[in-house]
mmCIF file of C-alpha atoms in Angstrom:
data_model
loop_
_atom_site.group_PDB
_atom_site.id
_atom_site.type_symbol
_atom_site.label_atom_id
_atom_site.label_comp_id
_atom_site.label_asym_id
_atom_site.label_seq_id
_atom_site.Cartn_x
_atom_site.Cartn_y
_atom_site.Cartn_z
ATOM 1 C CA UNK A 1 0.000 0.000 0.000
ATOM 2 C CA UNK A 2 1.794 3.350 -1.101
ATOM 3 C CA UNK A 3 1.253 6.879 0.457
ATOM 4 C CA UNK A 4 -1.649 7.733 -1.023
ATOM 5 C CA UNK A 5 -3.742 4.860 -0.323
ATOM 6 C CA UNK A 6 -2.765 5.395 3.382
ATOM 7 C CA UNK A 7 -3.818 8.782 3.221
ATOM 8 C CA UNK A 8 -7.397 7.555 2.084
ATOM 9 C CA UNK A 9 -7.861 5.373 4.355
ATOM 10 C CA UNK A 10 -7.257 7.780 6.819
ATOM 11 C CA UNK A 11 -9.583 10.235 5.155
ATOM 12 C CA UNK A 12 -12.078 8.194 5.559
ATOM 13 C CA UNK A 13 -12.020 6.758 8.888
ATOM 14 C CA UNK A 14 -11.547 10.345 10.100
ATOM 15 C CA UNK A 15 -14.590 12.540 11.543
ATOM 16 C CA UNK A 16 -15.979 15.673 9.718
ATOM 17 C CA UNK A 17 -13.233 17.956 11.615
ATOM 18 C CA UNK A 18 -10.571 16.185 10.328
ATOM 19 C CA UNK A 19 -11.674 15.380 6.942
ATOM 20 C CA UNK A 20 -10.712 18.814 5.329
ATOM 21 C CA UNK A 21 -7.388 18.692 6.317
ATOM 22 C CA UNK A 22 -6.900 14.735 4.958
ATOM 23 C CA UNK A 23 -8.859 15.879 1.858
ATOM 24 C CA UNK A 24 -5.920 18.415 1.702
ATOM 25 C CA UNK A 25 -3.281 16.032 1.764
ATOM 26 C CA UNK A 26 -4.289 13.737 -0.771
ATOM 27 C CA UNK A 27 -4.816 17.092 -3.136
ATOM 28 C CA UNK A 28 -1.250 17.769 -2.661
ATOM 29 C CA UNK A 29 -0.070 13.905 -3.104
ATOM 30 C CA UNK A 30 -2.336 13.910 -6.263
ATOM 31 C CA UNK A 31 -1.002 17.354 -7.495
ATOM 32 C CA UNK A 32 2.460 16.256 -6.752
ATOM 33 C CA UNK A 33 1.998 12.664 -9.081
ATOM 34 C CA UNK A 34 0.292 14.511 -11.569
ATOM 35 C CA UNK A 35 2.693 17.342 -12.005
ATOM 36 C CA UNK A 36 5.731 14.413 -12.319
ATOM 37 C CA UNK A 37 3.981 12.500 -15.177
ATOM 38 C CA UNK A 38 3.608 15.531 -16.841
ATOM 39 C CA UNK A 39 6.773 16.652 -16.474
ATOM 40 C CA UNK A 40 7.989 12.926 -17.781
ATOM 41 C CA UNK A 41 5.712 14.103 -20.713
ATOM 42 C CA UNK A 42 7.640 16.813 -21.633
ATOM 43 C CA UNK A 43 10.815 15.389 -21.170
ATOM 44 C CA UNK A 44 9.961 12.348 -23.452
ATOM 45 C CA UNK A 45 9.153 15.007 -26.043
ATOM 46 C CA UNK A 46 12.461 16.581 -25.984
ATOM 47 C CA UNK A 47 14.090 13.127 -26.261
ATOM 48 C CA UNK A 48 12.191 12.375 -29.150
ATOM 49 C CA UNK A 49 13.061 15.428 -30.885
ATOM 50 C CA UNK A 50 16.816 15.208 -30.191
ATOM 51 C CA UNK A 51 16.764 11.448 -31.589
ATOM 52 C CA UNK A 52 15.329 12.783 -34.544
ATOM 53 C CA UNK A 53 17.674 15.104 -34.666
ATOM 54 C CA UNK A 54 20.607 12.349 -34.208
ATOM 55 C CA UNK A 55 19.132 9.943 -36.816
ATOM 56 C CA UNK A 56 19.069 12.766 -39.451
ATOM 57 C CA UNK A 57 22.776 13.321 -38.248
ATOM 58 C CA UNK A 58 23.857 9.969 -38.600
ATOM 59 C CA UNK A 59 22.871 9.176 -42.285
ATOM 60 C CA UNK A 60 24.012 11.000 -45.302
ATOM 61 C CA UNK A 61 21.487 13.761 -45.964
ATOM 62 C CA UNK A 62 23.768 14.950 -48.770
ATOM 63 C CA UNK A 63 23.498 11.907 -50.281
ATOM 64 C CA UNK A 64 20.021 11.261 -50.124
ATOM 65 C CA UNK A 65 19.127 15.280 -50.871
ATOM 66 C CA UNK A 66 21.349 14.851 -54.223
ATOM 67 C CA UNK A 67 19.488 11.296 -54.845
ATOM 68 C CA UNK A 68 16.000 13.566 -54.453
ATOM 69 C CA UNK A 69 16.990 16.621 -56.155
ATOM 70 C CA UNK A 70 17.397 14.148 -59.348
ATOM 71 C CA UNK A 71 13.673 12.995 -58.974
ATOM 72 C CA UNK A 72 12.892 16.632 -58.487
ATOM 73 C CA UNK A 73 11.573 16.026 -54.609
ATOM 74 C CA UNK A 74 14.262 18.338 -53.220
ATOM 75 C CA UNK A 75 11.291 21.341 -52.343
ATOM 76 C CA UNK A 76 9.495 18.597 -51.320
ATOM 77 C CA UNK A 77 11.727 16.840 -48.776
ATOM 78 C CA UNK A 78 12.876 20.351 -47.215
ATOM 79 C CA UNK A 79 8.561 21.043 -46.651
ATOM 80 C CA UNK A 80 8.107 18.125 -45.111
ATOM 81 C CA UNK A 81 11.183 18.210 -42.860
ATOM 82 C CA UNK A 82 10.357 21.510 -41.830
ATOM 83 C CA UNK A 83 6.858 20.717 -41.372
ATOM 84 C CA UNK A 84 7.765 17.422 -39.259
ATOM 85 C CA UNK A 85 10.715 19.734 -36.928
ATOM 86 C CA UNK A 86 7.627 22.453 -36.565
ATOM 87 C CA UNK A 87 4.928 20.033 -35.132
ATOM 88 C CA UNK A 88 7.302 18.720 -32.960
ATOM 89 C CA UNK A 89 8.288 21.820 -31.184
ATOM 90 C CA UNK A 90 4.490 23.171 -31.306
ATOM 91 C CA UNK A 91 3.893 19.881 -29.095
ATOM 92 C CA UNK A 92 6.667 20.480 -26.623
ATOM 93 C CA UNK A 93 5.649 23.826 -26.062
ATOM 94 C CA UNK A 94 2.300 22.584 -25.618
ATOM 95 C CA UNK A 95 3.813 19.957 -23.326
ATOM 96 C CA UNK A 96 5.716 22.695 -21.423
ATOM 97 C CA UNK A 97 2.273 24.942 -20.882
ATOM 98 C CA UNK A 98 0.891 21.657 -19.463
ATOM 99 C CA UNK A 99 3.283 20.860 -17.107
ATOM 100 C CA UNK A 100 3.492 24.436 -16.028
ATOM 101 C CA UNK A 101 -0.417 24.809 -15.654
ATOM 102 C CA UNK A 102 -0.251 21.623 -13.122
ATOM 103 C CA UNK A 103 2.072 23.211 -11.148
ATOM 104 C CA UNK A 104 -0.062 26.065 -10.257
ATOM 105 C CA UNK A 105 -3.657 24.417 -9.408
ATOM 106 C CA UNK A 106 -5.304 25.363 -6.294
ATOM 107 C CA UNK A 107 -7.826 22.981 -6.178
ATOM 108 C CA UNK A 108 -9.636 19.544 -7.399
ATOM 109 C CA UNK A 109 -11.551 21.137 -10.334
ATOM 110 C CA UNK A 110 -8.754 22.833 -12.182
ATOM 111 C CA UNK A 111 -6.163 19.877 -11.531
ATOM 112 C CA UNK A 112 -8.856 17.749 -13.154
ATOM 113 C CA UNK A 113 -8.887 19.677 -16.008
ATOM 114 C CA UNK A 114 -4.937 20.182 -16.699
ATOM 115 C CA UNK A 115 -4.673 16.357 -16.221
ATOM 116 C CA UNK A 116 -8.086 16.418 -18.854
ATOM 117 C CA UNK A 117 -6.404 18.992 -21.436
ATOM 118 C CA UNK A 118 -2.622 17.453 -20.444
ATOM 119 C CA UNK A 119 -4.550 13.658 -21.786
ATOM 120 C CA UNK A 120 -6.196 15.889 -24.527
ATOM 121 C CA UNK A 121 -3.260 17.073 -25.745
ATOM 122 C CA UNK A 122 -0.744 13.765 -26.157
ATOM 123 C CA UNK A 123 -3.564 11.956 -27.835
ATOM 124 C CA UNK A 124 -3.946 14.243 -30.205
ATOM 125 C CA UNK A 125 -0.189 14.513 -30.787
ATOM 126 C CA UNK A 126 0.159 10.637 -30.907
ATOM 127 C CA UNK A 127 -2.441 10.410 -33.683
ATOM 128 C CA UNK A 128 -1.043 13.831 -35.441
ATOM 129 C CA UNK A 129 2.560 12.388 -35.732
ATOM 130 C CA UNK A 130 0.873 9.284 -36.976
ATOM 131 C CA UNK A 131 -1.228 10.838 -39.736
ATOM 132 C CA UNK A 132 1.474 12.913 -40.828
ATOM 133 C CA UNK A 133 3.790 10.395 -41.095
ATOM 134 C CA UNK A 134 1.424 7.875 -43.713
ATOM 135 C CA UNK A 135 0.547 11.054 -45.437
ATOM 136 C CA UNK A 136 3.426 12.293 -46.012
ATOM 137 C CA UNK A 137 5.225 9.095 -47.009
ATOM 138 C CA UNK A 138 2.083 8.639 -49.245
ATOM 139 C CA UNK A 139 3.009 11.938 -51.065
ATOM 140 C CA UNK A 140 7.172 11.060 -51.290
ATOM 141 C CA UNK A 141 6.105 7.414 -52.660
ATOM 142 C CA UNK A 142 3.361 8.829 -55.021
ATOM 143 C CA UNK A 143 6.210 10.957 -56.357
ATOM 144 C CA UNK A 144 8.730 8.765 -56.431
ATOM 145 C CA UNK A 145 6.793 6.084 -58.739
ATOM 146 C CA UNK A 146 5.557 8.950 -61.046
ATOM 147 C CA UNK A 147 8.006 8.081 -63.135
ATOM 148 C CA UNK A 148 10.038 5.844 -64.991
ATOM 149 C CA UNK A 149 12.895 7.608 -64.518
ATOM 150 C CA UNK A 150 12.198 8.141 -60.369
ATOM 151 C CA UNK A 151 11.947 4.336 -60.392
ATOM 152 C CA UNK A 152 14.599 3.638 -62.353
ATOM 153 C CA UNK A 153 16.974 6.110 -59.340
ATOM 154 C CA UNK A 154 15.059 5.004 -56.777
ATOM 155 C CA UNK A 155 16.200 1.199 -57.287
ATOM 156 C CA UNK A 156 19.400 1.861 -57.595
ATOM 157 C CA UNK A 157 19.563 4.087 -54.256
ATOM 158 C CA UNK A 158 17.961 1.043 -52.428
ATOM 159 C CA UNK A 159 19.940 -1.806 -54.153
ATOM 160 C CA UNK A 160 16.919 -3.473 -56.039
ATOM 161 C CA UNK A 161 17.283 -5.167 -59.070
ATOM 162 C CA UNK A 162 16.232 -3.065 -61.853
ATOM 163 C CA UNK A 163 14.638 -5.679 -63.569
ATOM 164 C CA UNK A 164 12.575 -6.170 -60.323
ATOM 165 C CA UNK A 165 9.177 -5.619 -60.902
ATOM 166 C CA UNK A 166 7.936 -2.611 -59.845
ATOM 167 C CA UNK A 167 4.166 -3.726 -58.645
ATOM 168 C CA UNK A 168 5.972 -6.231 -56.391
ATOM 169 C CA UNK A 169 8.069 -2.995 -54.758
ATOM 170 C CA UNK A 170 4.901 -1.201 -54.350
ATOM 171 C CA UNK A 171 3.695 -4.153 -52.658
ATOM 172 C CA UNK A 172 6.799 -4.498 -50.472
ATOM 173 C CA UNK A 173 7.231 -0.713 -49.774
ATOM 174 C CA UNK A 174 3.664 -0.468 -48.521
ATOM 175 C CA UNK A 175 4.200 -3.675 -45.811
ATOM 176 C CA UNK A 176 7.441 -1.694 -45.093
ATOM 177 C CA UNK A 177 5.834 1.288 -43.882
ATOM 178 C CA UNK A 178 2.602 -0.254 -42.199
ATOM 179 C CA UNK A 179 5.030 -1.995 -40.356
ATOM 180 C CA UNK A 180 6.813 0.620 -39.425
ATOM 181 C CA UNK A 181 4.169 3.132 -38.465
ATOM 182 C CA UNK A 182 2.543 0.111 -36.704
ATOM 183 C CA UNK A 183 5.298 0.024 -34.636
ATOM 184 C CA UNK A 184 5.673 3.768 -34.085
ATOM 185 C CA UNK A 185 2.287 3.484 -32.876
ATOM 186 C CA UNK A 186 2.906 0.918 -30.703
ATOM 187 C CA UNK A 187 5.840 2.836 -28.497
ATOM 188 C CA UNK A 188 3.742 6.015 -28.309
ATOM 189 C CA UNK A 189 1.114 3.608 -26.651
ATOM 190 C CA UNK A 190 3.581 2.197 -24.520
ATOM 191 C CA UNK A 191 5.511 5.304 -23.607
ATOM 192 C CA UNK A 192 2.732 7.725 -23.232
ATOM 193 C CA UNK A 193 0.266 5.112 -22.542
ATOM 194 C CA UNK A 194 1.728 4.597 -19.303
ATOM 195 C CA UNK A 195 1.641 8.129 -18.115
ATOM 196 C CA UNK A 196 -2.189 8.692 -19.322
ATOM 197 C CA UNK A 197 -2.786 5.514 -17.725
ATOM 198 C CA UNK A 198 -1.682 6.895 -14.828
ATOM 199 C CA UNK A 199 -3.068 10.433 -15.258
ATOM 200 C CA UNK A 200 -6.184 8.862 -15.856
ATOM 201 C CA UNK A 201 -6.167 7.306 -12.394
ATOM 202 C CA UNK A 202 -5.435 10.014 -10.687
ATOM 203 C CA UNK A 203 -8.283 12.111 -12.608
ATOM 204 C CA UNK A 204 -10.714 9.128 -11.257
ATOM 205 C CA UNK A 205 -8.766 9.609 -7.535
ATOM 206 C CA UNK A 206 -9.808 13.873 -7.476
ATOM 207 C CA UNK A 207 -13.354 13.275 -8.461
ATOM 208 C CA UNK A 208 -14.329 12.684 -4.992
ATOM 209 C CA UNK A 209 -12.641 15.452 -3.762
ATOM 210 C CA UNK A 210 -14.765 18.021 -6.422
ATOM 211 C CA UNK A 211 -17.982 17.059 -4.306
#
């Protein structure tokens, strides 16, 4: 049994005398949890944006900028880069106003709703990043097979057999990337998941305390 479940149990074996001041002490517990998965939100944020960051570093972008400045993509690459870097840091400053609205509740109702908009606000980032990214590589694929000649660069890039047929690398391209934005999905659920979970819990725990 941690803290807080020691506190209610206290709260509620206590008289009417006592029961604002217990009532007190789990807001503050609450507040306190709340305000450190939120902050956890945030930091994950950052982390994600500096592996991005890192992975970008890592591979060649020369390379590959060349490789899509011969299919003519190389506008189109720099939008949705930018695009991708400016969501990001939208979210984290969204992330940061969160975790700085927490701090400052004074009571049940307004925690409950930071913890409501705080929930709000990483679904709709999880599902964001995740539209963006099977638009987006919708667009860049669309483009790519336009052409005989993008297909033709675009083999040779990734190593495939030119005489490979080209309905089977749709095929293969478009497993690829369900995969892979299946799994994307999958740590967001895990990562964040855990934190709503929990901020979820502890939305359930202050609903008493609104009465």
């Amino acid at each position: 049994m941690d803290e807080l479940d020691k506190l209610k149990g206290a709260w509620k074996s206590q008289d009417y005398s006592i029961h604002k001041v217990s009532s007190k002490d789990i807001y503050k517990m609450l507040q306190a949890k709340s305000t450190s998965y939120v902050k956890w939100i945030f930091y994950i944020s950052i982390i994600e944006f500096l592996f991005v960051i890192a992975l970008n570093l890592l591979f060649d972008n020369d390379k590959y900028l060349e490789v899509y400045d011969e299919m003519g993509m190389h506008n189109l690459i720099i939008t949705v880069s930018i695009i991708s870097y400016g969501i990001m840091i939208v979210f984290m400053y969204l992330f940061y106003k969160n975790y700085k609205n927490i701090c400052v509740n004074t009571d049940a109702k307004t925690l409950m709703d930071s913890i409501f908009n705080t929930r709000k606000t990483v679904k709709t980032y999880i599902y964001f990043n995740i539209g963006f990214m099977a638009v987006t590589s919708f667009i860049l694929f669309s483009q790519i097979f336009s052409s005989d000649k993008n297909i033709s660069i675009y083999k040779a890039t990734s190593n495939v057999p030119e005489d490979f047929s080209t309905t089977y690398l749709i095929v293969a391209i478009v497993i690829v990337m369900t995969l892979f934005i299946g799994l994307v999905l999958l740590a967001y659920r895990i990562i964040y998941g855990i934190l709503l979970r929990r901020l979820k819990k502890n939305y359930k725990e202050l609903e008493p305390l609104d009465k």
